[in-house]
Amino acid sequence: MTSKGAGAHTLRLILGDQLNALHSWFARTDPDVVYVLMEVRQETDYVLHHAQKILAIFAAMRDFARHLRQAGHRVRYVAIDNPSNRQDITQNLTALMAHYGARELGYQQPDEWRVSQVLGAWRATQAFSVQQTDSEHFHTTRDEVATFFGPRKSWLMETFYRHMRRRHGVLMDASGEPMGGRWNFDHDNRKPWPGTPPLPPDVRPVHDHRALWETVQQAGVQSFGNPQADQFRWPLNRAQALAWLDHFIQHTLPNFGAYEDAMSAGNPRLFHSQLSFALNTKMLHPGELVRQAQAAYETGHAPLAAVEGFIRQILGWREYVRGVYWAHMPGYETRNALGHSRPLPAWFWTGQTRMRCMSDAIGNSLENAYAHHIQRLMVIGNFALLAGLDPAEVHRWYLGVYIDAFEWVELPNTVGMSQFADGGLLGTKPYVSSASYIDRMSDYCHACPYDKKQKTGERACPFNALYWDFFARHQSQLEDNRRLAMVYRRWQDLPEEAQAALREQAALTLTRLEGL
Ligand code: FAD
Ligand code: DLZ
Ligand code: SF4
């Protein structure tokens, strides 16, 4: 293949979540290949995004383009304020194919159904050759989870996870048994955090992205949340991501398991890795995290419960939810098995509610584009489900707010795991609780204006009555679920007046959602 001056035989598209320096595309340079990255309104505007998410994607894409150029590759970077930017992926591609006189277009399999459809439809109308290649990131193919479960009604993550452990030889002993004799060490985990051990320092470098933020704003991109443009800390390239991974393995992983489900006001990170942005943009390969975590156990640096708990998230949950997504798209985004339709209260966009757990978890999300798993599931998601908020609106909020939110991972977690809107495909029972769980796992309740113990009255914690009302409201759909037998027994054991008082309190709470 010969070079034709400014022309090129092949263009290769790199999407904003495909910043994978290890991809085989980049193994050699070719003057006839131009790599194309584009900042487009089509991708900034499909949902209202947190400012940090837009900044992080753009800054990381720009860094990746620099890295490719330094390695000798030809790169065409279409910035958001470029006058010839058509703000649309396929329109830009069509124009660039003509500009370079290119005869072949390559793209990596997109992770999002929407983008996959757009590129697939465009591909079918083009005269030149269009090649889709693997993104070389995941341990499984798109349809592997569906093939694994086949016609089974229940898709238990645990079954899939064990299969993955065996298949990849992760934490398995020489006789083919799980190390430590158990697959799951959750009983050793799930402790509240009493303030010790001390939290690891945040050593991520601070970036100043005021100029880029100015450009984004001038281009008219709408957003919400704190941009933190002058003290931005998300890893923006592979070197920074590797350094942060190393810091996590050294200083944080040993305590990851024990405090995995803990919550503490004003401490958004606790012992979580904050590696999801680097992973989901493919700066890191999940296998690197799994290998380093296993090595930390084998060298005696971290206990098995912590390492197994961490690996379960990566090799288990992350691959599993992706498979659920591809098995059920399109249509999964509109699932609403419980018929919930209330709009999100306005304080989802400000954090200004008196409920301390909610204001801390939503406040973190708006401030840092991050909240850890239990805040997402057992505080914000728990409240949304109890209050009967519209799952499609909840989904759009989660997709917009989190730095790591890409639909293939966000949607099954939100619509399935958190809102039970898929009717129980992903979760075997709804993840809901009253104040007692939140109080056990956090330091929120003692300083909350609401009383965690009261179920009715002005100061009663809203979670308490809403919890019982949720089960009463959905009794016909949920009472046959064996995992809920105890809940329904407790509900039926309550005197009629107590049931009526709880339902009345819940009804009042639901009329006052905005003022909670
Ligand atoms: P850690 O707690 O350190 O976990 C390590 C890694 O495990 C994470 O980086 C992530 O890659 C993986 N992981 C952990 N839990 C899950 C899970 N349930 N599904 C998939 N991967 C998991 N994760 C996203 O990456 N993007 C999302 O948009 C997203 N939306 C969520 C929405 C809801 C309602 C819920 C309940 C969970 C969601 N999660 C999502 C899963 C999880 O909360 C985040 O992966 C995690 O909080 C990211 O922070 P971390 O890197 O510090 O994770
Ligand atoms: C999230 C995001 C944003 C905000 N902007 C862009 C962009 O301008 N250009 C781009 O290529 N990708 C962006 N992304 C990430 C995409 O939404 C992501 O690549 C697709 O959803 C495919 O998973
Ligand atoms: Fe949240 Fe209720 Fe506890 Fe207040 S009392 S922090 S609202 S669970």
CSV table of N, CA, C and O and ligand atoms in Angstrom, one decimal, residues 248 256 260 269 271-277 279-280 289 310 313-314 317-319 321 370-374 376-377 381 398-399 402 404-406 408-411 413-414 417-418, ligand 1:
chain,number,residue,atom,x,y,z
A,248,PHE,N,-3.7,1.8,43.9
A,248,PHE,CA,-4.8,1.1,44.4
A,248,PHE,C,-4.4,-0.3,45.0
A,248,PHE,O,-4.7,-0.6,46.1
A,256,PHE,N,-10.3,-3.2,50.5
A,256,PHE,CA,-11.4,-3.1,49.6
A,256,PHE,C,-12.6,-3.9,50.1
A,256,PHE,O,-13.8,-3.5,50.2
A,260,GLU,N,-16.3,-2.6,51.4
A,260,GLU,CA,-16.9,-2.4,50.1
A,260,GLU,C,-18.3,-1.8,50.1
A,260,GLU,O,-18.7,-1.1,49.3
A,269,ARG,N,-14.8,8.3,48.5
A,269,ARG,CA,-14.1,7.2,47.8
A,269,ARG,C,-13.9,6.0,48.7
A,269,ARG,O,-13.9,4.9,48.2
A,271,PHE,N,-12.6,2.9,50.2
A,271,PHE,CA,-11.6,2.0,49.7
A,271,PHE,C,-11.9,1.5,48.3
A,271,PHE,O,-11.5,0.4,47.9
A,272,HIS,N,-12.6,2.3,47.5
A,272,HIS,CA,-13.0,1.9,46.2
A,272,HIS,C,-11.8,2.4,45.2
A,272,HIS,O,-11.1,3.3,45.5
A,273,SER,N,-11.8,1.8,44.1
A,273,SER,CA,-10.7,2.0,43.2
A,273,SER,C,-10.8,3.2,42.3
A,273,SER,O,-9.7,3.7,41.9
A,274,GLN,N,-11.9,3.7,42.0
A,274,GLN,CA,-12.2,4.8,41.0
A,274,GLN,C,-11.4,4.5,39.7
A,274,GLN,O,-10.9,5.4,39.1
A,275,LEU,N,-11.5,3.2,39.3
A,275,LEU,CA,-10.8,2.9,38.1
A,275,LEU,C,-11.8,2.7,36.9
A,275,LEU,O,-11.4,2.4,35.8
A,276,SER,N,-13.1,2.9,37.2
A,276,SER,CA,-14.1,2.6,36.2
A,276,SER,C,-14.0,3.5,35.0
A,276,SER,O,-14.3,3.0,33.9
A,277,PHE,N,-13.6,4.8,35.1
A,277,PHE,CA,-13.5,5.6,33.9
A,277,PHE,C,-12.3,5.1,33.0
A,277,PHE,O,-12.5,5.0,31.8
A,279,LEU,N,-11.1,2.1,32.9
A,279,LEU,CA,-11.5,0.8,32.4
A,279,LEU,C,-12.5,1.0,31.2
A,279,LEU,O,-12.3,0.4,30.1
A,280,ASN,N,-13.5,1.8,31.5
A,280,ASN,CA,-14.6,1.9,30.4
A,280,ASN,C,-14.2,2.6,29.2
A,280,ASN,O,-14.8,2.5,28.1
A,289,LEU,N,-6.2,-5.7,35.7
A,289,LEU,CA,-6.6,-5.5,37.1
A,289,LEU,C,-6.7,-6.8,37.8
A,289,LEU,O,-6.3,-7.0,39.0
A,310,PHE,N,-13.0,-8.0,44.8
A,310,PHE,CA,-12.6,-7.1,43.7
A,310,PHE,C,-12.7,-7.8,42.3
A,310,PHE,O,-13.3,-7.3,41.4
A,313,GLN,N,-16.1,-8.3,40.9
A,313,GLN,CA,-16.7,-7.1,40.2
A,313,GLN,C,-16.3,-7.0,38.7
A,313,GLN,O,-17.1,-6.6,37.9
A,314,ILE,N,-15.0,-7.3,38.5
A,314,ILE,CA,-14.5,-7.1,37.1
A,314,ILE,C,-14.8,-8.3,36.2
A,314,ILE,O,-15.3,-8.2,35.1
A,317,TRP,N,-19.4,-9.3,37.5
A,317,TRP,CA,-20.4,-8.3,37.2
A,317,TRP,C,-20.2,-7.5,35.9
A,317,TRP,O,-21.1,-7.4,35.1
A,318,ARG,N,-19.0,-7.1,35.7
A,318,ARG,CA,-18.8,-6.2,34.5
A,318,ARG,C,-19.1,-6.9,33.2
A,318,ARG,O,-19.7,-6.4,32.3
A,319,GLU,N,-18.6,-8.1,33.1
A,319,GLU,CA,-18.8,-8.9,31.8
A,319,GLU,C,-20.2,-9.3,31.8
A,319,GLU,O,-20.8,-9.3,30.7
A,321,VAL,N,-23.0,-7.9,33.1
A,321,VAL,CA,-24.0,-6.9,32.7
A,321,VAL,C,-23.9,-6.5,31.2
A,321,VAL,O,-24.9,-6.2,30.6
A,370,TYR,N,-19.1,11.1,40.6
A,370,TYR,CA,-18.8,9.8,41.2
A,370,TYR,C,-19.6,9.5,42.4
A,370,TYR,O,-19.8,10.5,43.2
A,371,ALA,N,-20.1,8.3,42.6
A,371,ALA,CA,-20.5,7.9,43.9
A,371,ALA,C,-20.2,6.4,43.9
A,371,ALA,O,-20.2,5.8,42.8
A,372,HIS,N,-19.9,5.8,45.0
A,372,HIS,CA,-19.6,4.4,44.9
A,372,HIS,C,-20.8,3.5,44.9
A,372,HIS,O,-21.9,4.0,45.0
A,373,HIS,N,-20.6,2.2,44.7
A,373,HIS,CA,-21.7,1.3,44.3
A,373,HIS,C,-22.8,1.3,45.3
A,373,HIS,O,-24.0,1.3,44.9
A,374,ILE,N,-22.5,1.3,46.6
A,374,ILE,CA,-23.6,1.2,47.6
A,374,ILE,C,-24.4,2.5,47.7
A,374,ILE,O,-25.6,2.5,47.9
A,376,ARG,N,-24.9,4.3,45.0
A,376,ARG,CA,-25.7,4.3,43.8
A,376,ARG,C,-26.9,3.3,44.0
A,376,ARG,O,-28.0,3.6,43.6
A,377,LEU,N,-26.6,2.2,44.7
A,377,LEU,CA,-27.7,1.1,44.7
A,377,LEU,C,-28.6,1.3,46.0
A,377,LEU,O,-29.8,1.2,45.8
A,381,GLY,N,-30.7,4.7,44.4
A,381,GLY,CA,-31.5,3.8,43.7
A,381,GLY,C,-32.6,3.2,44.6
A,381,GLY,O,-33.8,3.1,44.1
A,398,TYR,N,-28.7,8.6,35.7
A,398,TYR,CA,-27.5,7.9,36.0
A,398,TYR,C,-26.5,7.9,34.8
A,398,TYR,O,-25.3,8.1,34.9
A,399,LEU,N,-27.1,7.8,33.6
A,399,LEU,CA,-26.3,7.8,32.4
A,399,LEU,C,-25.6,9.2,32.2
A,399,LEU,O,-24.4,9.3,31.7
A,402,TYR,N,-22.6,10.1,35.9
A,402,TYR,CA,-21.4,9.4,36.4
A,402,TYR,C,-20.3,9.4,35.3
A,402,TYR,O,-20.6,9.2,34.1
A,404,ASP,N,-18.2,7.3,34.7
A,404,ASP,CA,-18.0,6.0,34.1
A,404,ASP,C,-19.2,5.5,33.4
A,404,ASP,O,-19.3,4.3,33.0
A,405,ALA,N,-20.2,6.3,33.2
A,405,ALA,CA,-21.5,5.8,32.7
A,405,ALA,C,-21.6,5.7,31.1
A,405,ALA,O,-21.5,6.7,30.4
A,406,PHE,N,-21.6,4.5,30.7
A,406,PHE,CA,-21.8,4.2,29.3
A,406,PHE,C,-22.9,3.2,29.3
A,406,PHE,O,-23.0,2.3,30.1
A,408,TRP,N,-24.0,0.5,28.0
A,408,TRP,CA,-23.9,-1.0,28.2
A,408,TRP,C,-23.7,-1.4,29.6
A,408,TRP,O,-24.1,-2.5,30.0
A,409,VAL,N,-23.1,-0.6,30.4
A,409,VAL,CA,-22.9,-1.0,31.9
A,409,VAL,C,-23.9,-0.3,32.8
A,409,VAL,O,-24.4,-0.8,33.7
A,410,GLU,N,-24.3,1.0,32.4
A,410,GLU,CA,-25.2,1.7,33.3
A,410,GLU,C,-26.6,1.2,33.2
A,410,GLU,O,-27.3,1.1,34.2
A,411,LEU,N,-27.1,0.9,32.0
A,411,LEU,CA,-28.5,0.5,31.8
A,411,LEU,C,-28.9,-0.8,32.6
A,411,LEU,O,-29.9,-0.8,33.4
A,413,ASN,N,-27.4,-2.0,35.2
A,413,ASN,CA,-27.3,-1.7,36.6
A,413,ASN,C,-28.5,-0.9,37.1
A,413,ASN,O,-29.0,-1.1,38.2
A,414,THR,N,-28.9,0.1,36.3
A,414,THR,CA,-30.0,1.0,36.8
A,414,THR,C,-31.3,0.3,36.6
A,414,THR,O,-32.1,0.1,37.6
A,417,MET,N,-30.7,-4.1,38.0
A,417,MET,CA,-30.3,-4.3,39.4
A,417,MET,C,-31.0,-3.3,40.3
A,417,MET,O,-31.5,-3.7,41.4
A,418,SER,N,-31.0,-2.1,40.0
A,418,SER,CA,-31.4,-1.1,40.9
A,418,SER,C,-32.9,-0.8,40.9
A,418,SER,O,-33.5,-0.7,42.0
B,1,FAD,P1,-14.9,-0.4,42.6
B,1,FAD,O1,-15.9,-0.5,43.7
B,1,FAD,O2,-13.5,-0.1,42.9
B,1,FAD,O3,-15.0,-1.7,41.7
B,1,FAD,C1,-14.0,-2.1,40.8
B,1,FAD,C2,-14.5,-2.2,39.4
B,1,FAD,O4,-15.5,-3.2,39.3
B,1,FAD,C3,-15.3,-0.9,38.9
B,1,FAD,O5,-14.3,0.0,38.4
B,1,FAD,C4,-16.1,-1.5,37.8
B,1,FAD,O6,-15.4,-1.6,36.6
B,1,FAD,C5,-16.4,-2.9,38.3
B,1,FAD,N1,-17.8,-3.0,38.8
B,1,FAD,C6,-18.1,-3.0,40.1
B,1,FAD,N2,-19.5,-3.2,40.3
B,1,FAD,C7,-19.9,-3.3,39.0
B,1,FAD,C8,-21.2,-3.5,38.5
B,1,FAD,N3,-22.3,-3.6,39.2
B,1,FAD,N4,-21.4,-3.6,37.1
B,1,FAD,C9,-20.3,-3.5,36.3
B,1,FAD,N5,-19.0,-3.3,36.8
B,1,FAD,C10,-18.9,-3.2,38.1
B,1,FAD,N6,-20.5,1.1,36.7
B,1,FAD,C11,-20.0,1.6,35.6
B,1,FAD,O7,-18.8,1.3,35.3
B,1,FAD,N7,-20.7,2.5,34.8
B,1,FAD,C12,-22.0,2.9,35.2
B,1,FAD,O8,-22.6,3.7,34.5
B,1,FAD,C13,-22.6,2.3,36.3
B,1,FAD,N8,-23.8,2.6,36.7
B,1,FAD,C14,-24.4,2.1,37.8
B,1,FAD,C15,-25.7,2.4,38.2
B,1,FAD,C16,-26.2,1.8,39.3
B,1,FAD,C17,-27.7,2.1,39.7
B,1,FAD,C18,-25.5,0.9,40.1
B,1,FAD,C19,-26.1,0.3,41.3
B,1,FAD,C20,-24.2,0.6,39.8
B,1,FAD,C21,-23.6,1.1,38.6
B,1,FAD,N9,-22.3,0.8,38.2
B,1,FAD,C22,-21.8,1.4,37.1
B,1,FAD,C23,-21.5,-0.2,39.0
B,1,FAD,C24,-20.6,0.4,40.1
B,1,FAD,O9,-21.4,1.1,40.9
B,1,FAD,C25,-19.4,1.2,39.5
B,1,FAD,O10,-18.7,0.4,38.6
B,1,FAD,C26,-18.5,1.6,40.6
B,1,FAD,O11,-19.1,2.4,41.5
B,1,FAD,C27,-17.3,2.4,39.9
B,1,FAD,O12,-16.5,2.9,40.9
B,1,FAD,P2,-15.1,2.2,41.3
B,1,FAD,O13,-14.2,2.2,40.0
B,1,FAD,O14,-14.5,2.9,42.4
B,1,FAD,O15,-15.5,0.7,41.6
